[in-house]
Amino acid sequence: MRNFTIYLALSLCFFASKLVAQDQGKKEEREMQTFEAKARVIGDKIEKITAEEKATLKIEVEEVNVQLEKGTITKEQADFKKKQLAEARATIIENRIAVAQEELKDLVQAKVDGKLAEYSKKKNFGSFSVYRTDTIKKSEKRTTSQFVFAAGVNNLVTDGKVAGSDFRYWGSHFYEWGNTYNTRLLKNNNLLHLKYGYSVMYNNLRPTDNRVFVKSGDQTNLQVNGIDLDDSRFRNVYLVAPLHLEFDFSKNKSKDGKAFFQSHQSVRLGLGGYAGLRIKSKQFQKFEDVDGNDITVKEKGDFNVNNFVYGVSAYLGYKETSLYVKYDLNPMFENNAVKQNNISLGVRFDFN
C-alpha cells in the first residue's frame, strides 16, 4: 500500500505540472479564438455591406427600367441614370468598407501588440461577444450546482497492496454519477469551496482464472467455476454522500472596483470522503451452452458485503476534468478472514 501511495502521489504531481503547462496553452488558444472570431465578424460585415448596396442598386435599376418601359425616359437617359446609380453605390460601398477595413487593421495591430483584451473592451461584436476575454458581467452565486460523472479502473487492496490481485486490472471498472453543490466559503476570495451532494457508485470486479464468488456461511470466497466462462463480473452499487474541501485556483476578477467570482476556470484540488449505503450486489456469469447459445446468469444477494460504506477520496484537475481516486476505509466483505478494501482510479467530470 505504501508503494501505491508513493506512486499515486508522484502521478498527481506530474498531472498537476501538466495542467499548469496546459493553462498557458489554453490562454493562447482562447486569444487565437478571440482574434479569429473578431476577424470573422469584420469579414461578415464587409460581405453584408456589399450585399446590401448591390440589392439597393438592383431595386434602383429596376425602377429605371420601369420608366423606360413606360416611355417616360429614353434609352440613352436610362443608360446614363444606371451608370450614375452604379457609380454612386460603388462610392458608398468603398466608404463603408473603408471603416470596416480600419477596424481590421486595428485588430491586427492589437494582436501584434498583445492588447487584444483592451481592444475587446472598445469594440462591440454583437453575437460574437462570447469570444471576448472580458466576458464576466456578474459574479456566480455563492452556491452553484454540478452534474458529476466519473469512470475508471477498480480493484481490491489485499494485505495493503494491489499487486498480484485476484481481479483483472483493466477489466474491473467503476462508474459514478450524481449531483453536487459547490459553496464558496470566503466572501471575498475564490480559493476555498465546500462541495457536497449525492452519488450513485457502481464498483465492478472481474475475477481471474475462471473464478466466481461463492457465499459459504458468513464467508465469501472465490472458487473456480466448473463451466468455462466467457465473463465473470461482480458488482456492488452504493448510494453515497460525498463531501470535499475544494481548492479552486480560478483567478479573482473585478469590474469597476467590484470583485467577481467564477469557479471551475482553472486548476482545482478536492480532498474529502464519502459515506453511504449499499443498494444491491449482483454477480454475472456468461458462457456458451453445448448448443453454442450465449447464456447469461445473474445472481442477486448480499454476498456478505457490508451494507455501509465509507472512505476517502481526492481529485485534481483543470476546469471540469479531473484525475480522481477513492478508497473504501471499511472492507468490502463484512466477516471475511482476509480484509479487502475497494480502491478506484479514474477520470471525473464536474459539469456546471
JSON list of C-alpha atoms in Angstrom, two decimals, residues 50 70 207:
[
{"chain": "A", "resi": 50, "resn": "THR", "atom": "CA", "xyz": [-21.58, 44.70, -50.34]},
{"chain": "A", "resi": 70, "resn": "LYS", "atom": "CA", "xyz": [-43.46, 53.42, -69.79]},
{"chain": "A", "resi": 207, "resn": "PRO", "atom": "CA", "xyz": [-12.08, -12.30, -11.14]}
]
